[in-house]
Amino acid sequence: MEDNSKIIGIPRAMSYYNNYPFYYGFFSSLGFKIILSDKTTTKLINEGSNYVVSDTCLPIKVFVGHIINLLNKRCDKIFIPSIQSTAYKVNNCTKIRGLPEIIRNVINQSFKMIEPTLDKTNNITFKDFCYDIASQLDIFDKEKIEAAIKEGWTIYNNFQKMTLVGVPFEEAVKSAIEGKILPKPIEIVRPLSVVIMAHGYNLFDERISMRLINKLEKMGVKAYTGLNVSRQDAINSIQELGEIQYWANELDLTGAAAYFMLNNKVDGIIALSAFGCGPDSLMVDEIQYHATEKNMPMINLTIDEHTGEAGFVTRVEAFVDMLIRRKRKIIQESNIKVLPSSKKEKVIVSEEVVKNLTFV
Ligand code: SF4
């Protein structure tokens, strides 16, 4: 019979999309079997939505749905961290900070919450966070905890090595926890590219994002994300725009958009943001300001639980269509101009590519 005391439930939501490879290595090394909640479905969102007030943002409704899902799997110990700040004065929104409180107040079932706090603004470091988890699991052996932290980082670093060279999120998670590192995927040349600025928990949850990356690829558009930018490049790019990093998820949003925009690597920016999210609206406005200044097309796709896939796809298609027309015009104008030889490299792609720019 399975020893229930060595099982921990992890919701496939929120920080799962940033840190799961670490969590996997850490908990496994401490001798725990992890039970993940199922992937997000409409039913799961509806269940979560029933527990919170209607103007709560979609990711929190989804998170509540994942907790219910774990309880239905008879998990009696669930990991719900309170991530207050991830660097000095780099904060999360109040909902992420207060996740354990939200769950305590909306779910009336008895289970043990493993609720460590990370708050670097107040000198509660990531190591403290790990020791906090261990003590809530009645583990006090320093050597064991240190080994678990090391294992967590090993798996996390392998995950990051893969995402930085373009291995898709799901594949990178799977391979990292299997102890494998996949090589850089063979790049398919696509006529257009965009950067998607979004929280990992919105973008890589296929139900929430409605498989946006996949849809773009089918339209011939390469989609870059925050996972394809190193932490340092994202920080430098935010600074280069003259902005400051205030929100914890800023590297995946402002940082990613700024990096690809400043390096002229993309034809446009897609923001995917949750309806009613304060931090998203600030970050999107900030990037919109710089994108307008740099004449870079940008669209903001706001999502909530009522967002229909047909309308969502129509907006994406219209944006891509506009990018195609724009790029075709830029290329044609560049080609008819007699450029001095030093400027010839400004012609972005050849006539051949212009002909092949067709809207799928
Ligand atoms: S950052 Fe925005 S989307 Fe994320 S939990 Fe906070 S309010 Fe919701």
mmCIF file of C-alpha atoms and ligand atoms in Angstrom:
data_model
loop_
_atom_site.group_PDB
_atom_site.id
_atom_site.type_symbol
_atom_site.label_atom_id
_atom_site.label_comp_id
_atom_site.label_asym_id
_atom_site.label_seq_id
_atom_site.Cartn_x
_atom_site.Cartn_y
_atom_site.Cartn_z
ATOM 1 C CA MET A 1 0.000 0.000 0.000
ATOM 2 C CA GLU A 2 1.192 3.497 -0.890
ATOM 3 C CA ASP A 3 2.516 5.645 1.961
ATOM 4 C CA ASN A 4 0.266 8.732 1.804
ATOM 5 C CA SER A 5 2.589 10.749 3.989
ATOM 6 C CA LYS A 6 5.122 10.728 1.124
ATOM 7 C CA ILE A 7 2.772 12.107 -1.518
ATOM 8 C CA ILE A 8 2.463 15.770 -2.398
ATOM 9 C CA GLY A 9 0.025 17.397 -4.797
ATOM 10 C CA ILE A 10 1.241 20.165 -7.089
ATOM 11 C CA PRO A 11 -1.308 22.224 -9.020
ATOM 12 C CA ARG A 12 -0.507 22.444 -12.737
ATOM 13 C CA ALA A 13 -0.992 26.218 -12.609
ATOM 14 C CA MET A 14 0.749 29.485 -11.602
ATOM 15 C CA SER A 15 4.361 28.850 -10.493
ATOM 16 C CA TYR A 16 4.248 25.334 -11.999
ATOM 17 C CA TYR A 17 4.948 27.060 -15.322
ATOM 18 C CA ASN A 18 8.088 28.744 -13.980
ATOM 19 C CA ASN A 19 9.479 26.328 -11.466
ATOM 20 C CA TYR A 20 8.159 22.799 -11.910
ATOM 21 C CA PRO A 21 11.529 21.300 -12.956
ATOM 22 C CA PHE A 22 12.978 22.599 -9.670
ATOM 23 C CA TYR A 23 9.998 21.400 -7.624
ATOM 24 C CA TYR A 24 10.259 17.969 -9.230
ATOM 25 C CA GLY A 25 13.932 17.555 -8.383
ATOM 26 C CA PHE A 26 13.509 18.954 -4.877
ATOM 27 C CA PHE A 27 10.482 16.927 -3.754
ATOM 28 C CA SER A 28 11.678 13.727 -5.429
ATOM 29 C CA SER A 29 15.025 14.025 -3.724
ATOM 30 C CA LEU A 30 13.241 14.421 -0.375
ATOM 31 C CA GLY A 31 11.526 11.102 -1.105
ATOM 32 C CA PHE A 32 8.113 12.442 -2.201
ATOM 33 C CA LYS A 33 5.944 11.212 -5.006
ATOM 34 C CA ILE A 34 4.358 14.120 -6.863
ATOM 35 C CA ILE A 35 0.761 14.074 -7.986
ATOM 36 C CA LEU A 36 0.039 16.755 -10.566
ATOM 37 C CA SER A 37 -3.431 18.066 -11.225
ATOM 38 C CA ASP A 38 -4.815 17.304 -14.688
ATOM 39 C CA LYS A 39 -4.373 19.692 -17.582
ATOM 40 C CA THR A 40 -6.771 22.644 -17.600
ATOM 41 C CA THR A 41 -10.163 22.009 -19.174
ATOM 42 C CA THR A 42 -13.288 24.135 -19.520
ATOM 43 C CA LYS A 43 -14.914 22.024 -16.793
ATOM 44 C CA LEU A 44 -11.970 22.685 -14.445
ATOM 45 C CA ILE A 45 -12.172 26.444 -15.126
ATOM 46 C CA ASN A 46 -15.929 26.447 -14.465
ATOM 47 C CA GLU A 47 -15.426 24.598 -11.187
ATOM 48 C CA GLY A 48 -12.748 27.036 -10.069
ATOM 49 C CA SER A 49 -14.854 30.034 -11.125
ATOM 50 C CA ASN A 50 -17.725 28.888 -8.904
ATOM 51 C CA TYR A 51 -15.613 29.482 -5.802
ATOM 52 C CA VAL A 52 -14.428 33.055 -6.403
ATOM 53 C CA VAL A 53 -16.001 36.404 -7.206
ATOM 54 C CA SER A 54 -16.554 36.922 -10.906
ATOM 55 C CA ASP A 55 -14.045 39.742 -11.429
ATOM 56 C CA THR A 56 -11.127 37.614 -10.189
ATOM 57 C CA CYS A 57 -8.568 37.136 -12.984
ATOM 58 C CA LEU A 58 -8.696 33.944 -15.033
ATOM 59 C CA PRO A 59 -5.407 32.404 -13.747
ATOM 60 C CA ILE A 60 -6.692 32.471 -10.159
ATOM 61 C CA LYS A 61 -9.965 30.815 -11.175
ATOM 62 C CA VAL A 62 -7.883 28.208 -12.985
ATOM 63 C CA PHE A 63 -5.671 27.754 -9.914
ATOM 64 C CA VAL A 64 -8.698 27.124 -7.685
ATOM 65 C CA GLY A 65 -9.930 24.585 -10.240
ATOM 66 C CA HIS A 66 -6.598 22.756 -10.015
ATOM 67 C CA ILE A 67 -6.800 22.592 -6.217
ATOM 68 C CA ILE A 68 -10.275 21.033 -6.471
ATOM 69 C CA ASN A 69 -8.894 18.604 -9.031
ATOM 70 C CA LEU A 70 -6.134 17.528 -6.613
ATOM 71 C CA LEU A 71 -8.624 17.147 -3.769
ATOM 72 C CA ASN A 72 -10.739 14.943 -6.038
ATOM 73 C CA LYS A 73 -7.616 12.807 -6.489
ATOM 74 C CA ARG A 74 -7.612 12.436 -2.692
ATOM 75 C CA CYS A 75 -4.437 14.486 -2.219
ATOM 76 C CA ASP A 76 -4.294 15.504 1.419
ATOM 77 C CA LYS A 77 -1.116 17.567 1.115
ATOM 78 C CA ILE A 78 -0.923 20.317 -1.493
ATOM 79 C CA PHE A 79 1.900 22.714 -2.342
ATOM 80 C CA ILE A 80 0.654 26.330 -2.466
ATOM 81 C CA PRO A 81 3.570 28.769 -2.186
ATOM 82 C CA SER A 82 3.266 32.434 -1.325
ATOM 83 C CA ILE A 83 5.751 34.102 -3.668
ATOM 84 C CA GLN A 84 5.888 37.702 -2.497
ATOM 85 C CA SER A 85 8.960 39.002 -4.308
ATOM 86 C CA THR A 86 11.574 37.323 -6.488
ATOM 87 C CA ALA A 87 14.317 39.968 -6.108
ATOM 88 C CA TYR A 88 14.739 43.102 -4.026
ATOM 89 C CA LYS A 89 11.611 45.217 -4.705
ATOM 90 C CA VAL A 90 10.520 42.976 -7.582
ATOM 91 C CA ASN A 91 7.033 42.006 -6.492
ATOM 92 C CA ASN A 92 4.173 39.754 -7.364
ATOM 93 C CA CYS A 93 0.577 40.931 -7.456
ATOM 94 C CA THR A 94 -1.460 40.607 -4.267
ATOM 95 C CA LYS A 95 -3.274 37.523 -5.546
ATOM 96 C CA ILE A 96 -0.083 35.547 -6.100
ATOM 97 C CA ARG A 97 1.295 36.748 -2.780
ATOM 98 C CA GLY A 98 -1.862 35.673 -1.021
ATOM 99 C CA LEU A 99 -2.537 32.374 -2.809
ATOM 100 C CA PRO A 100 -2.627 30.267 0.397
ATOM 101 C CA GLU A 101 -5.050 32.777 1.975
ATOM 102 C CA ILE A 102 -7.307 32.758 -1.074
ATOM 103 C CA ILE A 103 -7.486 28.969 -1.037
ATOM 104 C CA ARG A 104 -8.041 28.831 2.737
ATOM 105 C CA ASN A 105 -10.935 31.235 2.395
ATOM 106 C CA VAL A 106 -12.678 29.744 -0.598
ATOM 107 C CA ILE A 107 -12.231 25.996 -0.186
ATOM 108 C CA ASN A 108 -13.950 24.465 2.768
ATOM 109 C CA GLN A 109 -12.225 21.077 2.873
ATOM 110 C CA SER A 110 -9.600 19.834 5.195
ATOM 111 C CA PHE A 111 -6.133 19.187 3.784
ATOM 112 C CA LYS A 112 -2.600 20.179 4.671
ATOM 113 C CA MET A 113 -1.292 23.159 2.800
ATOM 114 C CA ILE A 114 2.462 23.343 2.287
ATOM 115 C CA GLU A 115 2.751 27.118 2.085
ATOM 116 C CA PRO A 116 6.320 28.408 2.087
ATOM 117 C CA THR A 117 7.064 32.106 1.613
ATOM 118 C CA LEU A 118 9.619 33.599 -0.780
ATOM 119 C CA ASP A 119 10.212 37.294 -0.188
ATOM 120 C CA LYS A 120 13.616 38.545 -1.259
ATOM 121 C CA THR A 121 12.642 42.155 -0.531
ATOM 122 C CA ASN A 122 12.489 41.125 3.116
ATOM 123 C CA ASN A 123 15.527 38.861 3.026
ATOM 124 C CA ILE A 124 13.584 35.611 2.784
ATOM 125 C CA THR A 125 15.770 33.913 0.202
ATOM 126 C CA PHE A 126 15.098 30.979 -2.084
ATOM 127 C CA LYS A 127 17.134 28.800 0.266
ATOM 128 C CA ASP A 128 14.917 29.910 3.179
ATOM 129 C CA PHE A 129 11.921 29.058 0.999
ATOM 130 C CA CYS A 130 13.269 25.512 0.494
ATOM 131 C CA TYR A 131 14.012 25.042 4.209
ATOM 132 C CA ASP A 132 10.501 26.327 4.969
ATOM 133 C CA ILE A 133 9.005 23.627 2.694
ATOM 134 C CA ALA A 134 11.147 20.938 4.324
ATOM 135 C CA SER A 135 10.190 21.949 7.866
ATOM 136 C CA GLN A 136 6.489 21.914 6.959
ATOM 137 C CA LEU A 137 7.096 18.343 5.807
ATOM 138 C CA ASP A 138 8.851 17.561 9.111
ATOM 139 C CA ILE A 139 12.254 17.229 7.459
ATOM 140 C CA PHE A 140 15.098 18.880 9.350
ATOM 141 C CA ASP A 141 18.153 16.987 8.095
ATOM 142 C CA LYS A 142 20.362 19.736 6.656
ATOM 143 C CA GLU A 143 22.347 17.421 4.400
ATOM 144 C CA LYS A 144 19.195 15.960 2.922
ATOM 145 C CA ILE A 145 17.694 19.388 2.290
ATOM 146 C CA GLU A 146 20.889 20.694 0.671
ATOM 147 C CA ALA A 147 21.031 17.635 -1.598
ATOM 148 C CA ALA A 148 17.391 18.222 -2.586
ATOM 149 C CA ILE A 149 18.102 21.872 -3.430
ATOM 150 C CA LYS A 150 21.063 20.782 -5.559
ATOM 151 C CA GLU A 151 18.948 18.225 -7.395
ATOM 152 C CA GLY A 152 16.241 20.827 -7.974
ATOM 153 C CA TRP A 153 18.749 23.219 -9.538
ATOM 154 C CA THR A 154 20.295 20.511 -11.708
ATOM 155 C CA ILE A 155 16.941 19.675 -13.265
ATOM 156 C CA TYR A 156 15.943 23.314 -13.518
ATOM 157 C CA ASN A 157 19.218 24.294 -15.223
ATOM 158 C CA ASN A 158 18.832 21.502 -17.769
ATOM 159 C CA PHE A 159 15.291 22.694 -18.450
ATOM 160 C CA GLN A 160 16.549 26.237 -18.977
ATOM 161 C CA LYS A 161 19.378 25.156 -21.275
ATOM 162 C CA MET A 162 16.778 23.581 -23.542
ATOM 163 C CA THR A 163 14.246 26.419 -23.542
ATOM 164 C CA LEU A 164 16.973 28.961 -24.310
ATOM 165 C CA VAL A 165 17.784 27.175 -27.567
ATOM 166 C CA GLY A 166 14.121 26.816 -28.492
ATOM 167 C CA VAL A 167 12.977 23.426 -27.163
ATOM 168 C CA PRO A 168 9.214 23.842 -26.537
ATOM 169 C CA PHE A 169 8.062 24.121 -22.894
ATOM 170 C CA GLU A 170 6.359 20.716 -22.519
ATOM 171 C CA GLU A 171 9.209 18.822 -24.158
ATOM 172 C CA ALA A 172 11.809 20.662 -22.073
ATOM 173 C CA VAL A 173 9.979 19.847 -18.810
ATOM 174 C CA LYS A 174 9.564 16.189 -19.756
ATOM 175 C CA SER A 175 13.168 15.736 -20.849
ATOM 176 C CA ALA A 176 14.636 17.608 -17.885
ATOM 177 C CA ILE A 177 12.817 15.434 -15.349
ATOM 178 C CA GLU A 178 13.902 12.338 -17.268
ATOM 179 C CA GLY A 179 17.494 13.576 -16.899
ATOM 180 C CA LYS A 180 17.920 14.278 -20.614
ATOM 181 C CA ILE A 181 18.985 17.392 -22.484
ATOM 182 C CA LEU A 182 17.553 17.706 -25.976
ATOM 183 C CA PRO A 183 19.699 19.468 -28.586
ATOM 184 C CA LYS A 184 18.659 22.702 -30.297
ATOM 185 C CA PRO A 185 15.734 21.828 -32.591
ATOM 186 C CA ILE A 186 16.202 22.177 -36.344
ATOM 187 C CA GLU A 187 14.895 25.622 -37.154
ATOM 188 C CA ILE A 188 12.105 25.808 -39.719
ATOM 189 C CA VAL A 189 12.495 29.054 -41.635
ATOM 190 C CA ARG A 190 9.256 30.982 -41.379
ATOM 191 C CA PRO A 191 8.620 34.251 -43.221
ATOM 192 C CA LEU A 192 7.375 36.081 -40.123
ATOM 193 C CA SER A 193 8.217 36.117 -36.438
ATOM 194 C CA VAL A 194 6.624 37.611 -33.347
ATOM 195 C CA VAL A 195 7.364 37.706 -29.645
ATOM 196 C CA ILE A 196 4.547 36.787 -27.274
ATOM 197 C CA MET A 197 4.658 38.692 -23.995
ATOM 198 C CA ALA A 198 2.705 36.666 -21.443
ATOM 199 C CA HIS A 199 2.888 34.977 -18.074
ATOM 200 C CA GLY A 200 4.020 31.370 -18.436
ATOM 201 C CA TYR A 201 0.834 30.278 -16.665
ATOM 202 C CA ASN A 202 -1.240 31.875 -19.419
ATOM 203 C CA LEU A 203 0.879 31.043 -22.434
ATOM 204 C CA PHE A 204 1.923 27.443 -21.749
ATOM 205 C CA ASP A 205 -1.453 26.355 -20.425
ATOM 206 C CA GLU A 206 -2.899 25.160 -23.714
ATOM 207 C CA ARG A 207 -6.518 25.681 -22.663
ATOM 208 C CA ILE A 208 -5.923 29.262 -21.529
ATOM 209 C CA SER A 209 -3.800 30.293 -24.533
ATOM 210 C CA MET A 210 -5.858 28.170 -26.919
ATOM 211 C CA ARG A 211 -2.578 26.805 -28.297
ATOM 212 C CA LEU A 212 -1.548 30.225 -29.555
ATOM 213 C CA ILE A 213 2.046 29.202 -30.373
ATOM 214 C CA ASN A 214 0.831 26.268 -32.402
ATOM 215 C CA LYS A 215 -1.727 28.361 -34.263
ATOM 216 C CA LEU A 216 0.912 30.944 -35.170
ATOM 217 C CA GLU A 217 3.284 28.260 -36.433
ATOM 218 C CA LYS A 218 0.541 26.913 -38.687
ATOM 219 C CA MET A 219 0.211 30.440 -40.115
ATOM 220 C CA GLY A 220 3.933 30.490 -40.885
ATOM 221 C CA VAL A 221 4.876 32.637 -37.904
ATOM 222 C CA LYS A 222 7.762 31.849 -35.590
ATOM 223 C CA ALA A 223 6.749 32.693 -32.007
ATOM 224 C CA TYR A 224 9.391 33.649 -29.448
ATOM 225 C CA THR A 225 8.604 33.784 -25.735
ATOM 226 C CA GLY A 226 10.240 34.807 -22.477
ATOM 227 C CA LEU A 227 11.732 31.313 -22.250
ATOM 228 C CA ASN A 228 13.942 32.099 -25.245
ATOM 229 C CA VAL A 229 15.657 35.035 -23.523
ATOM 230 C CA SER A 230 18.247 34.736 -20.788
ATOM 231 C CA ARG A 231 17.489 36.448 -17.503
ATOM 232 C CA GLN A 232 20.383 38.862 -17.992
ATOM 233 C CA ASP A 233 19.354 39.803 -21.542
ATOM 234 C CA ALA A 234 15.806 40.467 -20.334
ATOM 235 C CA ILE A 235 17.043 42.665 -17.469
ATOM 236 C CA ASN A 236 19.427 44.571 -19.772
ATOM 237 C CA SER A 237 16.685 45.134 -22.331
ATOM 238 C CA ILE A 238 14.295 46.563 -19.728
ATOM 239 C CA GLN A 239 17.040 48.942 -18.648
ATOM 240 C CA GLU A 240 17.828 49.877 -22.239
ATOM 241 C CA LEU A 241 14.238 51.019 -22.641
ATOM 242 C CA GLY A 242 14.740 53.208 -19.589
ATOM 243 C CA GLU A 243 12.242 51.194 -17.537
ATOM 244 C CA ILE A 244 12.618 49.504 -14.164
ATOM 245 C CA GLN A 245 11.776 45.927 -13.269
ATOM 246 C CA TYR A 246 8.965 46.101 -10.748
ATOM 247 C CA TRP A 247 6.791 43.009 -11.300
ATOM 248 C CA ALA A 248 8.059 39.485 -10.685
ATOM 249 C CA ASN A 249 6.844 38.265 -14.075
ATOM 250 C CA GLU A 250 8.301 41.276 -15.824
ATOM 251 C CA LEU A 251 11.117 39.283 -17.461
ATOM 252 C CA ASP A 252 8.591 37.127 -19.353
ATOM 253 C CA LEU A 253 6.613 40.166 -20.438
ATOM 254 C CA THR A 254 8.455 43.497 -20.649
ATOM 255 C CA GLY A 255 11.871 41.782 -20.796
ATOM 256 C CA ALA A 256 11.006 39.398 -23.635
ATOM 257 C CA ALA A 257 9.202 42.032 -25.703
ATOM 258 C CA ALA A 258 11.980 44.578 -25.145
ATOM 259 C CA TYR A 259 14.752 42.126 -26.073
ATOM 260 C CA PHE A 260 13.223 41.047 -29.382
ATOM 261 C CA MET A 261 12.093 44.558 -30.262
ATOM 262 C CA LEU A 262 15.441 46.182 -29.522
ATOM 263 C CA ASN A 263 17.343 43.529 -31.457
ATOM 264 C CA ASN A 264 15.034 43.779 -34.477
ATOM 265 C CA LYS A 265 14.425 40.057 -34.339
ATOM 266 C CA VAL A 266 10.648 40.127 -34.816
ATOM 267 C CA ASP A 267 8.010 41.641 -37.072
ATOM 268 C CA GLY A 268 5.507 42.242 -34.281
ATOM 269 C CA ILE A 269 4.523 41.811 -30.639
ATOM 270 C CA ILE A 270 1.560 39.866 -29.290
ATOM 271 C CA ALA A 271 0.572 40.520 -25.687
ATOM 272 C CA LEU A 272 -1.591 37.826 -24.129
ATOM 273 C CA SER A 273 -3.041 39.200 -20.930
ATOM 274 C CA ALA A 274 -5.715 38.319 -18.416
ATOM 275 C CA PHE A 275 -8.791 40.521 -18.194
ATOM 276 C CA GLY A 276 -8.692 42.563 -14.998
ATOM 277 C CA CYS A 277 -4.952 42.079 -14.374
ATOM 278 C CA GLY A 278 -3.349 45.263 -13.040
ATOM 279 C CA PRO A 279 0.314 44.301 -13.643
ATOM 280 C CA ASP A 280 -0.454 43.126 -17.189
ATOM 281 C CA SER A 281 -2.158 46.369 -18.106
ATOM 282 C CA LEU A 282 0.838 48.379 -16.874
ATOM 283 C CA MET A 283 3.423 46.203 -18.621
ATOM 284 C CA VAL A 284 1.453 46.057 -21.868
ATOM 285 C CA ASP A 285 1.009 49.854 -21.871
ATOM 286 C CA GLU A 286 4.710 50.326 -21.266
ATOM 287 C CA ILE A 287 5.689 48.106 -24.208
ATOM 288 C CA GLN A 288 2.949 49.586 -26.381
ATOM 289 C CA TYR A 289 4.479 53.026 -25.823
ATOM 290 C CA HIS A 290 7.946 51.874 -26.962
ATOM 291 C CA ALA A 291 6.527 49.784 -29.820
ATOM 292 C CA THR A 292 4.687 52.826 -31.176
ATOM 293 C CA GLU A 293 7.884 54.837 -30.923
ATOM 294 C CA LYS A 294 9.776 52.161 -32.866
ATOM 295 C CA ASN A 295 6.962 51.610 -35.366
ATOM 296 C CA MET A 296 6.611 47.977 -34.283
ATOM 297 C CA PRO A 297 3.094 46.504 -34.698
ATOM 298 C CA MET A 298 1.540 45.179 -31.511
ATOM 299 C CA ILE A 299 -1.748 43.580 -30.488
ATOM 300 C CA ASN A 300 -3.113 42.862 -27.020
ATOM 301 C CA LEU A 301 -5.257 39.746 -26.740
ATOM 302 C CA THR A 302 -7.172 39.915 -23.474
ATOM 303 C CA ILE A 303 -8.563 36.643 -22.210
ATOM 304 C CA ASP A 304 -11.061 35.503 -19.621
ATOM 305 C CA GLU A 305 -13.095 32.333 -19.140
ATOM 306 C CA HIS A 306 -15.665 33.513 -21.707
ATOM 307 C CA THR A 307 -13.170 34.147 -24.504
ATOM 308 C CA GLY A 308 -14.316 32.165 -27.508
ATOM 309 C CA GLU A 309 -11.765 30.438 -29.687
ATOM 310 C CA ALA A 310 -13.297 31.623 -32.989
ATOM 311 C CA GLY A 311 -13.083 35.326 -32.103
ATOM 312 C CA PHE A 312 -9.610 34.831 -30.665
ATOM 313 C CA VAL A 313 -8.343 33.176 -33.855
ATOM 314 C CA THR A 314 -9.921 35.888 -36.012
ATOM 315 C CA ARG A 315 -7.956 38.560 -34.170
ATOM 316 C CA VAL A 316 -4.703 36.611 -34.477
ATOM 317 C CA GLU A 317 -5.300 36.016 -38.194
ATOM 318 C CA ALA A 318 -6.055 39.684 -38.816
ATOM 319 C CA PHE A 319 -2.852 40.688 -37.032
ATOM 320 C CA VAL A 320 -0.756 38.188 -38.994
ATOM 321 C CA ASP A 321 -2.386 39.301 -42.229
ATOM 322 C CA MET A 322 -1.420 42.894 -41.444
ATOM 323 C CA LEU A 323 2.172 41.798 -40.664
ATOM 324 C CA ILE A 324 2.405 40.007 -44.009
ATOM 325 C CA ARG A 325 1.195 43.043 -45.944
ATOM 326 C CA ARG A 326 3.518 45.293 -44.003
ATOM 327 C CA LYS A 327 6.546 43.083 -44.522
ATOM 328 C CA ARG A 328 5.805 42.675 -48.201
ATOM 329 C CA LYS A 329 5.635 46.449 -48.555
ATOM 330 C CA ILE A 330 8.883 46.979 -46.649
ATOM 331 C CA ILE A 331 10.669 44.417 -48.798
ATOM 332 C CA GLN A 332 9.290 45.755 -52.061
ATOM 333 C CA GLU A 333 10.197 49.314 -51.138
ATOM 334 C CA SER A 334 13.683 48.199 -50.101
ATOM 335 C CA ASN A 335 14.195 46.358 -53.370
ATOM 336 C CA ILE A 336 13.177 49.147 -55.720
ATOM 337 C CA LYS A 337 15.355 51.639 -53.910
ATOM 338 C CA VAL A 338 18.936 51.860 -55.187
ATOM 339 C CA LEU A 339 20.757 51.387 -51.959
ATOM 340 C CA PRO A 340 24.370 52.289 -51.387
ATOM 341 C CA SER A 341 26.291 49.060 -50.917
ATOM 342 C CA SER A 342 26.812 49.700 -47.207
ATOM 343 C CA LYS A 343 23.042 49.702 -46.672
ATOM 344 C CA LYS A 344 22.248 46.649 -48.755
ATOM 345 C CA GLU A 345 22.042 44.404 -45.730
ATOM 346 C CA LYS A 346 18.933 46.348 -44.735
ATOM 347 C CA VAL A 347 16.970 44.380 -47.351
ATOM 348 C CA ILE A 348 15.425 41.889 -44.969
ATOM 349 C CA VAL A 349 14.719 38.907 -47.234
ATOM 350 C CA SER A 350 14.958 38.030 -50.919
ATOM 351 C CA GLU A 351 12.332 38.349 -53.678
ATOM 352 C CA GLU A 352 11.803 34.615 -53.335
ATOM 353 C CA VAL A 353 10.571 35.011 -49.770
ATOM 354 C CA VAL A 354 8.306 37.922 -50.736
ATOM 355 C CA LYS A 355 6.570 35.690 -53.261
ATOM 356 C CA ASN A 356 6.121 33.018 -50.659
ATOM 357 C CA LEU A 357 4.555 35.343 -48.105
ATOM 358 C CA THR A 358 1.076 33.918 -48.342
ATOM 359 C CA PHE A 359 -1.561 33.988 -45.688
ATOM 360 C CA VAL A 360 -2.628 30.523 -44.614
HETATM 361 S S1 SF4 B 1 -0.423 38.966 -12.225
HETATM 362 FE FE1 SF4 B 1 -2.424 39.436 -13.097
HETATM 363 S S2 SF4 B 1 -3.088 37.537 -14.074
HETATM 364 FE FE2 SF4 B 1 -1.458 37.026 -12.635
HETATM 365 S S3 SF4 B 1 -2.518 36.473 -10.757
HETATM 366 FE FE3 SF4 B 1 -1.970 38.642 -10.625
HETATM 367 S S4 SF4 B 1 -3.777 39.731 -11.339
HETATM 368 FE FE4 SF4 B 1 -3.970 37.611 -12.000
#
